[in-house]
CSV table of C-alpha atoms in Angstrom, one decimal:
chain,number,residue,atom,x,y,z
A,1,MET,CA,0.0,0.0,0.0
A,2,SER,CA,1.3,3.5,-0.9
A,3,THR,CA,2.1,5.7,2.0
A,4,LEU,CA,2.0,9.5,2.2
A,5,PRO,CA,3.8,11.8,4.7
A,6,VAL,CA,1.5,14.0,6.8
A,7,ASP,CA,1.9,17.2,8.8
A,8,GLY,CA,4.6,16.9,11.4
A,9,VAL,CA,6.3,13.9,9.6
A,10,GLU,CA,9.3,14.3,7.3
A,11,SER,CA,7.9,15.1,3.8
A,12,VAL,CA,11.2,15.4,1.9
A,13,THR,CA,14.6,13.9,2.5
A,14,PHE,CA,17.7,16.1,2.0
A,15,LYS,CA,19.7,13.3,0.3
A,16,ALA,CA,22.8,15.4,-0.4
A,17,ILE,CA,23.8,19.1,-0.5
A,18,THR,CA,27.4,19.7,-1.6
A,19,ILE,CA,29.6,22.7,-2.4
A,20,ASP,CA,32.1,22.3,-5.3
A,21,SER,CA,34.9,24.7,-6.1
A,22,GLU,CA,38.1,24.6,-8.2
A,23,LYS,CA,39.8,25.8,-5.0
A,24,LEU,CA,39.1,22.4,-3.3
A,25,PRO,CA,40.3,18.9,-4.2
A,26,MET,CA,36.9,17.4,-3.6
A,27,LYS,CA,33.2,18.3,-2.9
A,28,VAL,CA,32.3,19.4,0.6
A,29,ASP,CA,29.1,17.9,2.0
A,30,ILE,CA,27.0,20.4,4.0
A,31,THR,CA,23.8,18.4,4.2
A,32,GLU,CA,23.9,18.1,8.0
A,33,GLY,CA,24.1,21.9,8.5
A,34,VAL,CA,21.3,22.8,6.1
A,35,SER,CA,18.0,23.5,7.9
A,36,ASN,CA,15.9,25.2,5.1
A,37,ILE,CA,15.8,25.3,1.3
A,38,ASP,CA,13.7,27.6,-0.9
A,39,ILE,CA,13.6,27.0,-4.7
A,40,TYR,CA,11.7,29.3,-7.0
A,41,GLU,CA,10.2,28.6,-10.5
A,42,HIS,CA,8.7,31.3,-12.7
A,43,MET,CA,7.2,31.3,-16.1
A,44,ASP,CA,9.0,34.6,-17.0
A,45,LYS,CA,12.4,33.2,-16.1
A,46,PRO,CA,14.1,30.3,-17.9
A,47,TYR,CA,16.2,29.4,-14.8
A,48,LEU,CA,15.6,28.6,-11.2
A,49,THR,CA,16.7,30.6,-8.2
A,50,GLY,CA,17.0,29.5,-4.6
A,51,ALA,CA,18.2,30.1,-1.0
A,52,ILE,CA,19.5,27.8,1.7
A,53,ALA,CA,19.9,28.4,5.4
A,54,PHE,CA,23.1,26.8,6.7
A,55,SER,CA,24.6,26.5,10.2
A,56,ASP,CA,28.4,26.3,9.8
A,57,THR,CA,30.0,24.5,12.7
A,58,LYS,CA,33.1,23.3,10.8
A,59,ASP,CA,34.4,26.6,9.5
A,60,ILE,CA,33.5,25.6,5.9
A,61,ILE,CA,32.6,29.1,4.6
A,62,ALA,CA,35.8,30.7,5.9
A,63,SER,CA,38.2,27.9,5.2
A,64,MET,CA,36.9,27.5,1.6
A,65,ASP,CA,37.4,31.3,1.0
A,66,ILE,CA,34.0,31.5,-0.6
A,67,GLY,CA,34.1,33.9,-3.5
A,68,GLY,CA,30.8,33.7,-5.2
A,69,GLY,CA,31.6,31.2,-8.0
A,70,GLU,CA,31.0,27.9,-6.1
A,71,LYS,CA,28.6,25.3,-7.4
A,72,ILE,CA,26.0,24.0,-4.9
A,73,THR,CA,24.2,20.7,-5.9
A,74,ILE,CA,21.0,19.9,-4.1
A,75,GLU,CA,19.5,16.4,-4.2
A,76,LEU,CA,16.0,15.9,-2.7
A,77,GLN,CA,13.5,13.1,-2.6
A,78,SER,CA,9.9,13.0,-1.5
A,79,THR,CA,9.1,10.4,1.2
A,80,ARG,CA,6.1,9.2,-0.8
A,81,ASP,CA,6.3,5.7,-2.2
A,82,ASN,CA,7.5,5.4,-5.8
A,83,SER,CA,9.0,8.9,-5.8
A,84,LYS,CA,12.3,9.6,-7.6
A,85,PRO,CA,15.2,11.8,-6.4
A,86,ILE,CA,15.6,15.3,-7.9
A,87,SER,CA,19.0,16.9,-8.4
A,88,LYS,CA,19.7,20.5,-9.4
A,89,THR,CA,23.0,22.3,-9.7
A,90,PHE,CA,23.2,26.0,-8.7
A,91,TYR,CA,25.9,28.6,-8.3
A,92,LEU,CA,26.3,30.7,-5.2
A,93,ASP,CA,25.0,34.1,-6.2
A,94,THR,CA,25.2,36.1,-2.9
A,95,ILE,CA,25.8,35.5,0.8
A,96,VAL,CA,22.6,37.3,1.9
A,97,GLY,CA,23.7,37.5,5.5
A,98,SER,CA,25.2,35.8,8.5
A,99,SER,CA,25.0,35.9,12.2
A,100,LYS,CA,26.9,34.2,15.1
A,101,LEU,CA,25.0,31.7,17.1
A,102,GLY,CA,27.9,31.0,19.4
A,103,ASP,CA,31.6,31.0,19.6
A,104,ASN,CA,31.9,28.1,17.1
A,105,THR,CA,28.7,28.3,15.1
A,106,GLU,CA,27.6,30.8,12.4
A,107,PHE,CA,24.3,30.9,10.6
A,108,PHE,CA,24.5,31.8,6.8
A,109,VAL,CA,21.8,32.5,4.2
A,110,LEU,CA,23.0,31.8,0.7
A,111,HIS,CA,21.2,32.9,-2.4
A,112,LEU,CA,21.5,30.6,-5.4
A,113,ILE,CA,21.0,30.8,-9.2
A,114,GLU,CA,20.6,27.8,-11.4
A,115,ASP,CA,23.8,26.8,-13.3
A,116,ILE,CA,22.5,27.9,-16.7
A,117,GLY,CA,21.6,31.4,-15.3
A,118,TYR,CA,25.1,31.9,-13.9
A,119,ILE,CA,26.9,30.4,-16.9
A,120,SER,CA,24.8,32.6,-19.3
A,121,ASN,CA,26.1,35.7,-17.5
A,122,LEU,CA,29.6,34.7,-18.6
A,123,LYS,CA,28.8,34.4,-22.3
A,124,ASN,CA,28.0,36.8,-25.1
A,125,VAL,CA,25.9,36.0,-28.2
A,126,ASN,CA,27.0,38.0,-31.2
A,127,ARG,CA,25.5,35.9,-34.0
A,128,ALA,CA,23.0,36.2,-36.8
A,129,TYR,CA,20.0,33.8,-36.9
A,130,SER,CA,17.4,33.2,-39.6
A,131,ASP,CA,14.6,30.8,-38.6
A,132,ASN,CA,11.4,30.6,-36.5
A,133,PRO,CA,11.6,31.6,-32.8
A,134,SER,CA,11.5,28.0,-31.6
A,135,ASN,CA,14.5,26.9,-33.6
A,136,ILE,CA,16.5,30.1,-32.8
A,137,ILE,CA,15.9,29.5,-29.1
A,138,LYS,CA,16.7,25.8,-29.4
A,139,ASN,CA,20.1,26.6,-31.1
A,140,VAL,CA,21.0,29.3,-28.5
A,141,ALA,CA,20.2,26.9,-25.7
A,142,LYS,CA,22.2,24.0,-27.2
A,143,ASP,CA,25.2,26.0,-28.4
A,144,PHE,CA,25.8,28.2,-25.4
A,145,LEU,CA,24.2,26.4,-22.4
A,146,ASP,CA,24.2,22.7,-23.5
A,147,LYS,CA,20.4,22.6,-22.8
A,148,GLU,CA,17.7,20.7,-24.7
A,149,LEU,CA,14.4,22.5,-25.5
A,150,GLU,CA,10.9,21.0,-25.6
A,151,THR,CA,8.4,23.0,-27.7
A,152,SER,CA,4.7,23.2,-28.3
A,153,GLY,CA,5.1,25.2,-31.5
A,154,THR,CA,7.4,27.2,-33.6
A,155,GLY,CA,6.2,30.8,-33.0
A,156,GLN,CA,4.2,32.5,-35.7
A,157,LYS,CA,6.8,34.0,-38.0
A,158,ASN,CA,10.3,33.4,-39.4
A,159,MET,CA,12.8,36.2,-38.7
A,160,LYS,CA,16.3,37.3,-39.4
A,161,VAL,CA,18.1,38.8,-36.4
A,162,ILE,CA,21.6,39.8,-35.4
A,163,VAL,CA,21.7,39.4,-31.6
A,164,PRO,CA,22.6,42.8,-30.2
A,165,ASN,CA,25.2,42.1,-27.5
A,166,LEU,CA,23.1,39.9,-25.2
A,167,ASN,CA,23.9,36.9,-23.1
A,168,PRO,CA,22.2,33.6,-24.0
A,169,ILE,CA,19.3,33.9,-21.4
A,170,GLU,CA,18.6,37.5,-22.6
A,171,THR,CA,18.8,36.3,-26.2
A,172,MET,CA,16.2,33.6,-25.7
A,173,SER,CA,13.9,35.9,-23.7
A,174,TRP,CA,14.2,38.6,-26.4
A,175,ILE,CA,13.2,36.1,-29.2
A,176,LYS,CA,10.4,34.6,-27.0
A,177,ASN,CA,8.9,38.1,-26.4
A,178,MET,CA,8.2,38.4,-30.1
A,179,ALA,CA,6.9,34.9,-30.6
A,180,CYS,CA,3.2,34.1,-30.7
A,181,THR,CA,0.8,31.6,-32.3
A,182,ALA,CA,-1.1,32.3,-35.5
A,183,GLU,CA,-4.0,33.5,-33.3
A,184,GLY,CA,-1.8,35.8,-31.1
A,185,TYR,CA,-1.3,33.6,-28.0
A,186,PRO,CA,2.1,34.4,-26.3
A,187,PHE,CA,4.8,31.9,-25.6
A,188,TYR,CA,6.7,31.3,-22.4
A,189,LEU,CA,10.1,29.9,-21.7
A,190,LEU,CA,10.6,28.1,-18.4
A,191,SER,CA,12.8,25.9,-16.4
A,192,SER,CA,11.6,23.2,-14.0
A,193,LEU,CA,12.7,21.8,-10.7
A,194,VAL,CA,11.9,18.3,-11.9
A,195,LYS,CA,12.9,18.3,-15.6
A,196,ASP,CA,16.3,18.9,-17.1
A,197,LYS,CA,15.1,20.4,-20.4
A,198,LEU,CA,13.8,23.9,-20.9
A,199,THR,CA,10.2,24.3,-22.1
A,200,PHE,CA,9.0,26.7,-24.8
A,201,VAL,CA,5.2,26.6,-24.7
A,202,ASP,CA,2.3,28.7,-26.0
A,203,LEU,CA,-0.5,29.9,-23.7
A,204,LYS,CA,-3.2,28.2,-25.7
A,205,THR,CA,-1.6,24.8,-25.1
A,206,LEU,CA,-1.5,25.6,-21.4
A,207,LEU,CA,-5.1,26.8,-21.3
A,208,THR,CA,-6.6,23.8,-23.1
A,209,SER,CA,-4.8,21.3,-21.0
A,210,ASN,CA,-6.6,19.4,-18.3
A,211,SER,CA,-6.7,20.5,-14.7
A,212,MET,CA,-4.5,18.4,-12.4
A,213,ASN,CA,-7.1,18.0,-9.7
A,214,PRO,CA,-10.7,18.4,-11.0
A,215,ASP,CA,-12.1,15.9,-8.5
A,216,VAL,CA,-10.4,17.1,-5.3
A,217,PRO,CA,-9.7,20.9,-5.6
A,218,PHE,CA,-7.4,22.9,-3.4
A,219,SER,CA,-9.9,24.4,-0.9
A,220,TYR,CA,-9.9,27.1,1.7
A,221,GLY,CA,-11.6,26.4,5.0
A,222,GLN,CA,-11.5,23.9,7.8
A,223,ALA,CA,-14.9,22.6,6.7
A,224,THR,CA,-13.3,21.1,3.6
A,225,MET,CA,-10.8,19.0,5.6
A,226,SER,CA,-11.5,15.3,6.1
A,227,ILE,CA,-11.8,14.5,9.8
A,228,ASN,CA,-11.4,10.8,9.2
A,229,SER,CA,-7.9,10.6,7.7
A,230,PRO,CA,-5.2,13.2,7.1
A,231,LEU,CA,-3.9,11.0,4.2
A,232,LEU,CA,-6.9,11.8,2.1
A,233,PRO,CA,-6.5,14.4,-0.7
A,234,SER,CA,-9.2,16.5,0.8
A,235,HIS,CA,-7.0,17.0,3.8
A,236,ARG,CA,-3.7,17.5,1.9
A,237,ARG,CA,-5.2,20.0,-0.4
A,238,VAL,CA,-6.4,22.5,2.2
A,239,ILE,CA,-5.1,26.0,1.4
A,240,LYS,CA,-3.0,27.1,4.4
A,241,ASN,CA,-3.2,30.8,3.6
A,242,TYR,CA,-3.8,33.0,0.6
A,243,ASN,CA,-3.5,36.5,-0.6
A,244,PHE,CA,-5.3,38.5,-3.3
A,245,ALA,CA,-3.3,41.8,-3.9
A,246,ASN,CA,-3.0,44.4,-6.7
A,247,THR,CA,-5.8,42.8,-8.7
A,248,GLU,CA,-8.3,44.1,-11.3
A,249,ASN,CA,-6.0,46.9,-12.5
A,250,LEU,CA,-7.9,47.6,-15.7
A,251,PHE,CA,-6.7,51.2,-15.5
A,252,ALA,CA,-3.1,50.2,-16.2
A,253,LEU,CA,-4.1,48.2,-19.3
A,254,ILE,CA,-5.9,51.2,-20.7
A,255,GLN,CA,-2.8,53.3,-20.1
A,256,LYS,CA,-0.7,50.8,-22.1
A,257,GLY,CA,-3.1,50.8,-25.1
A,258,LEU,CA,-4.1,47.2,-24.5
A,259,VAL,CA,-7.9,47.8,-24.2
A,260,GLY,CA,-8.7,50.2,-27.1
A,261,ALA,CA,-6.1,52.1,-29.2
A,262,LYS,CA,-5.0,53.1,-32.7
A,263,TYR,CA,-1.7,51.7,-33.9
A,264,LYS,CA,0.5,52.7,-36.8
A,265,TYR,CA,3.8,51.0,-37.8
A,266,LEU,CA,5.9,53.2,-40.0
A,267,ASP,CA,7.9,51.8,-42.9
A,268,PRO,CA,10.8,54.2,-43.5
A,269,THR,CA,10.9,53.0,-47.1
A,270,HIS,CA,7.3,54.5,-47.5
A,271,LYS,CA,6.2,51.4,-49.3
A,272,HIS,CA,3.5,49.9,-47.0
A,273,ASN,CA,2.5,52.6,-44.5
A,274,GLU,CA,-1.1,52.5,-45.6
A,275,ASP,CA,-1.4,48.8,-44.8
A,276,ASN,CA,0.1,49.1,-41.3
A,277,GLU,CA,-2.6,51.1,-39.5
A,278,PHE,CA,-5.2,49.3,-37.4
A,279,VAL,CA,-7.6,49.8,-34.4
A,280,PHE,CA,-7.1,47.4,-31.5
A,281,ASP,CA,-10.2,46.4,-29.6
A,282,ILE,CA,-9.7,44.0,-26.7
A,283,GLN,CA,-13.3,42.7,-26.9
A,284,LYS,CA,-13.1,41.8,-30.6
A,285,ASP,CA,-9.5,40.9,-30.8
A,286,VAL,CA,-8.7,39.1,-27.5
A,287,MET,CA,-11.9,38.1,-25.8
A,288,GLY,CA,-13.1,36.4,-28.9
A,289,LEU,CA,-10.1,34.1,-28.6
A,290,LEU,CA,-10.4,33.4,-24.8
A,291,ASP,CA,-14.1,32.8,-24.9
A,292,THR,CA,-13.7,30.0,-27.4
A,293,LEU,CA,-11.6,28.0,-24.9
A,294,PRO,CA,-13.1,25.1,-22.9
A,295,ASP,CA,-15.1,26.2,-19.8
A,296,ALA,CA,-14.8,29.8,-21.0
A,297,ASN,CA,-16.6,32.4,-18.9
A,298,SER,CA,-13.8,34.9,-18.8
A,299,PRO,CA,-13.1,36.9,-15.6
A,300,HIS,CA,-10.6,39.1,-17.4
A,301,TYR,CA,-12.6,41.8,-19.2
A,302,SER,CA,-16.3,42.8,-19.7
A,303,ASP,CA,-17.6,45.3,-22.2
A,304,ILE,CA,-20.4,46.1,-19.8
A,305,TYR,CA,-18.3,48.9,-18.3
A,306,LYS,CA,-19.3,52.1,-20.2
A,307,VAL,CA,-18.7,55.8,-20.3
A,308,GLU,CA,-20.9,58.1,-22.3
A,309,GLY,CA,-22.8,55.1,-23.6
A,310,LYS,CA,-19.6,53.5,-25.0
A,311,SER,CA,-17.7,50.4,-23.8
A,312,PHE,CA,-14.2,51.1,-22.6
A,313,ASN,CA,-12.8,49.1,-25.6
A,314,GLU,CA,-14.6,51.3,-28.0
A,315,PHE,CA,-12.5,54.3,-27.0
A,316,PRO,CA,-9.3,54.7,-29.0
A,317,SER,CA,-7.7,55.8,-25.7
A,318,ARG,CA,-4.1,55.8,-27.1
A,319,SER,CA,-2.6,56.5,-30.5
A,320,ILE,CA,0.7,54.7,-30.8
A,321,THR,CA,3.2,54.9,-33.6
A,322,GLN,CA,6.2,52.8,-34.0
A,323,VAL,CA,8.8,52.0,-36.6
A,324,GLY,CA,8.0,48.7,-38.2
A,325,SER,CA,9.1,47.4,-41.5
A,326,THR,CA,12.5,48.6,-42.7
A,327,GLU,CA,13.4,46.0,-45.4
A,328,ALA,CA,16.6,45.5,-43.5
A,329,TYR,CA,17.2,42.2,-45.3
A,330,GLU,CA,16.8,41.3,-48.9
A,331,LYS,CA,15.2,38.0,-48.0
A,332,GLY,CA,13.3,37.5,-44.7
A,333,LYS,CA,11.7,39.7,-42.0
A,334,SER,CA,13.6,41.5,-39.3
A,335,TYR,CA,12.8,41.2,-35.6
A,336,GLN,CA,10.2,44.0,-35.6
A,337,GLN,CA,9.0,43.5,-39.1
A,338,SER,CA,5.7,42.0,-40.2
A,339,GLN,CA,4.1,41.8,-43.7
A,340,ASP,CA,1.0,43.8,-43.0
A,341,GLY,CA,-1.2,45.4,-40.3
A,342,ALA,CA,-3.0,42.2,-39.5
A,343,HIS,CA,0.3,40.6,-38.6
A,344,TYR,CA,1.5,43.6,-36.6
A,345,LYS,CA,-1.8,43.4,-34.7
A,346,LEU,CA,-0.7,39.9,-33.5
A,347,ASN,CA,2.1,41.6,-31.5
A,348,ILE,CA,-0.5,43.7,-29.7
A,349,ILE,CA,-2.8,40.7,-29.1
A,350,ASN,CA,0.2,38.8,-27.7
A,351,ARG,CA,0.9,41.6,-25.2
A,352,SER,CA,-2.7,42.2,-24.3
A,353,ILE,CA,-3.4,38.5,-23.5
A,354,ASP,CA,-0.2,38.3,-21.4
A,355,HIS,CA,-1.2,41.4,-19.3
A,356,LEU,CA,-4.8,40.4,-19.1
A,357,MET,CA,-4.0,37.0,-17.7
A,358,LYS,CA,-1.9,38.6,-15.0
A,359,LYS,CA,-4.8,40.9,-13.9
A,360,ASN,CA,-6.2,38.5,-11.2
A,361,PRO,CA,-3.3,37.0,-9.3
A,362,LEU,CA,-3.9,34.7,-6.4
A,363,THR,CA,-1.1,33.7,-4.1
A,364,MET,CA,-1.7,30.6,-1.9
A,365,THR,CA,0.3,28.2,0.2
A,366,VAL,CA,-0.4,24.5,0.2
A,367,ASN,CA,1.1,21.2,1.2
A,368,GLY,CA,3.8,20.4,-1.3
A,369,ILE,CA,3.3,16.7,-1.3
A,370,ASP,CA,1.4,16.7,-4.7
A,371,PHE,CA,4.1,18.5,-6.5
A,372,LEU,CA,7.3,16.5,-6.0
A,373,GLY,CA,7.0,13.0,-7.4
A,374,GLY,CA,10.2,13.4,-9.2
A,375,THR,CA,8.9,12.3,-12.6
A,376,ASN,CA,6.5,14.9,-14.0
A,377,HIS,CA,6.5,18.7,-13.9
A,378,LEU,CA,3.5,19.8,-11.8
A,379,THR,CA,3.9,23.5,-11.1
A,380,THR,CA,4.5,26.4,-13.5
A,381,GLY,CA,2.2,26.3,-16.5
A,382,ARG,CA,-0.1,23.6,-15.0
A,383,LYS,CA,-3.8,24.1,-14.3
A,384,ILE,CA,-5.3,23.5,-10.8
A,385,ALA,CA,-8.8,23.6,-9.5
A,386,VAL,CA,-9.4,25.9,-6.5
A,387,ARG,CA,-12.4,26.4,-4.3
A,388,PHE,CA,-13.3,29.2,-1.8
A,389,MET,CA,-16.5,29.3,0.3
A,390,ARG,CA,-18.9,32.2,-0.1
A,391,ASN,CA,-19.0,34.9,2.6
A,392,MET,CA,-22.5,33.7,3.6
A,393,ALA,CA,-23.7,31.3,6.3
A,394,PRO,CA,-24.5,27.8,4.8
A,395,GLU,CA,-28.1,27.9,6.1
A,396,ASP,CA,-28.7,31.1,4.0
A,397,THR,CA,-27.8,29.6,0.6
A,398,ASP,CA,-28.0,26.5,-1.5
A,399,TYR,CA,-24.8,27.4,-3.4
A,400,PHE,CA,-21.6,27.4,-1.3
A,401,PHE,CA,-18.7,28.5,-3.6
A,402,ASP,CA,-17.3,32.0,-4.1
A,403,ASN,CA,-17.2,32.3,-7.9
A,404,LYS,CA,-14.9,35.3,-7.8
A,405,LYS,CA,-12.1,33.3,-6.1
A,406,SER,CA,-13.0,29.8,-7.2
A,407,GLY,CA,-12.3,28.2,-10.6
A,408,ASP,CA,-9.4,26.9,-12.6
A,409,PHE,CA,-6.1,28.7,-12.2
A,410,LEU,CA,-2.8,28.6,-14.1
A,411,ILE,CA,0.3,28.3,-11.9
A,412,PHE,CA,2.6,31.2,-12.9
A,413,SER,CA,5.3,30.9,-10.3
A,414,ALA,CA,6.1,28.5,-7.4
A,415,LYS,CA,8.2,28.8,-4.3
A,416,HIS,CA,9.1,25.4,-2.9
A,417,SER,CA,10.0,25.6,0.8
A,418,PHE,CA,11.6,22.7,2.5
A,419,ASP,CA,12.7,22.1,6.1
A,420,ARG,CA,13.5,19.0,8.0
A,421,GLU,CA,9.8,18.2,8.7
A,422,THR,CA,7.6,20.0,6.3
A,423,TYR,CA,7.3,20.9,2.6
A,424,THR,CA,5.0,23.7,1.4
A,425,VAL,CA,4.6,25.4,-1.9
A,426,SER,CA,3.6,29.0,-2.4
A,427,LEU,CA,1.8,29.3,-5.7
A,428,SER,CA,1.2,32.5,-7.7
A,429,CYS,CA,-1.8,31.6,-9.8
A,430,LEU,CA,-3.7,33.3,-12.6
A,431,LYS,CA,-7.5,33.0,-12.8
A,432,LEU,CA,-8.8,31.4,-16.0
A,433,PHE,CA,-12.6,31.4,-15.8
A,434,ASP,CA,-15.6,32.3,-13.7
A,435,GLY,CA,-18.8,30.3,-13.4
A,436,LYS,CA,-20.8,27.9,-11.3
A,437,LEU,CA,-18.8,24.9,-10.2
């Protein structure tokens, strides 16, 4: 029978934590002194970051003459049956702080950055590329960082670029920012605690995937906890705490020209200017895409809001002019170049969807046991079901869920927090749809 760790019982084993440096003849094991580990994943960063809390009782930091270029390898394993160990290599980024706990003990907090993030900072990409965004990113990752790339698509257009004095991570992010699907969905480039490969994936693929836990959602409230067995999913998936902050900032989207605006892309050759003007309307150009998705009852924007009898999206609230096509290359499009106004509009749809998805963030902390099997990536980019109870006494209603907070969410970032007894994950999630559940 499979067993699961519960609160107060060791959830994750610190199998090995080592420091490696060219200054030393061998790796130094610091596992015994490490009390806490935090590891961060984020959909806007193609590398992990982390921090460890370490009590030094053997003069390791001073005797090694730590200089900020040391490799720290962390190997963890869930105590669940059939789990597999996870190993990640980081570089020491900064010694955040230290304090003496006694004459012979000092407590250190070390900030870490995944090896590819650190190595990228040492390299410079001065190359020309001509291909679709997926293949350009794949080549940069392989040639400069020795990393494989998994993709869900190519990115809408081929382009010719000369990388303008960027490191590999900056190069891949620069190309990713201009990539979108044929409908305008943005792409994301992310690293994973579990997987070794980078992932280049479009938002439509993420939104149309299945929720990880439709039958047993993460729920807030003691009433949702099983009183019979703490091993049951209903107990493990209780939200320990949550925060809604800086939400529903529609004003900022209007300021950026991502609700209603006029756009014009200038061609300095004066060949195509008349074709590169368009009006962007979030209701027509974006909500039409999102509302065709499964379970779509979008919480992101409503044209019900009106001023002077007109919906917000019907106001051309900004007039934005940019340099577009330059015919920089005899064959092929440059980074900013598109063939006509319809294709330039895809760039705005891309940005609008990305900002719109981030308008309703939820941060919540849950038991980490469901996220570290060691085989599959189960955090950033995955969908989870979440339930909150209504602010109403049960006897006063026959419907118990708060639709504003409940629904399917997309995990945008994750902070894994490990100590010797517990493992929690703080998830930053983006709301996908409203509606009765």
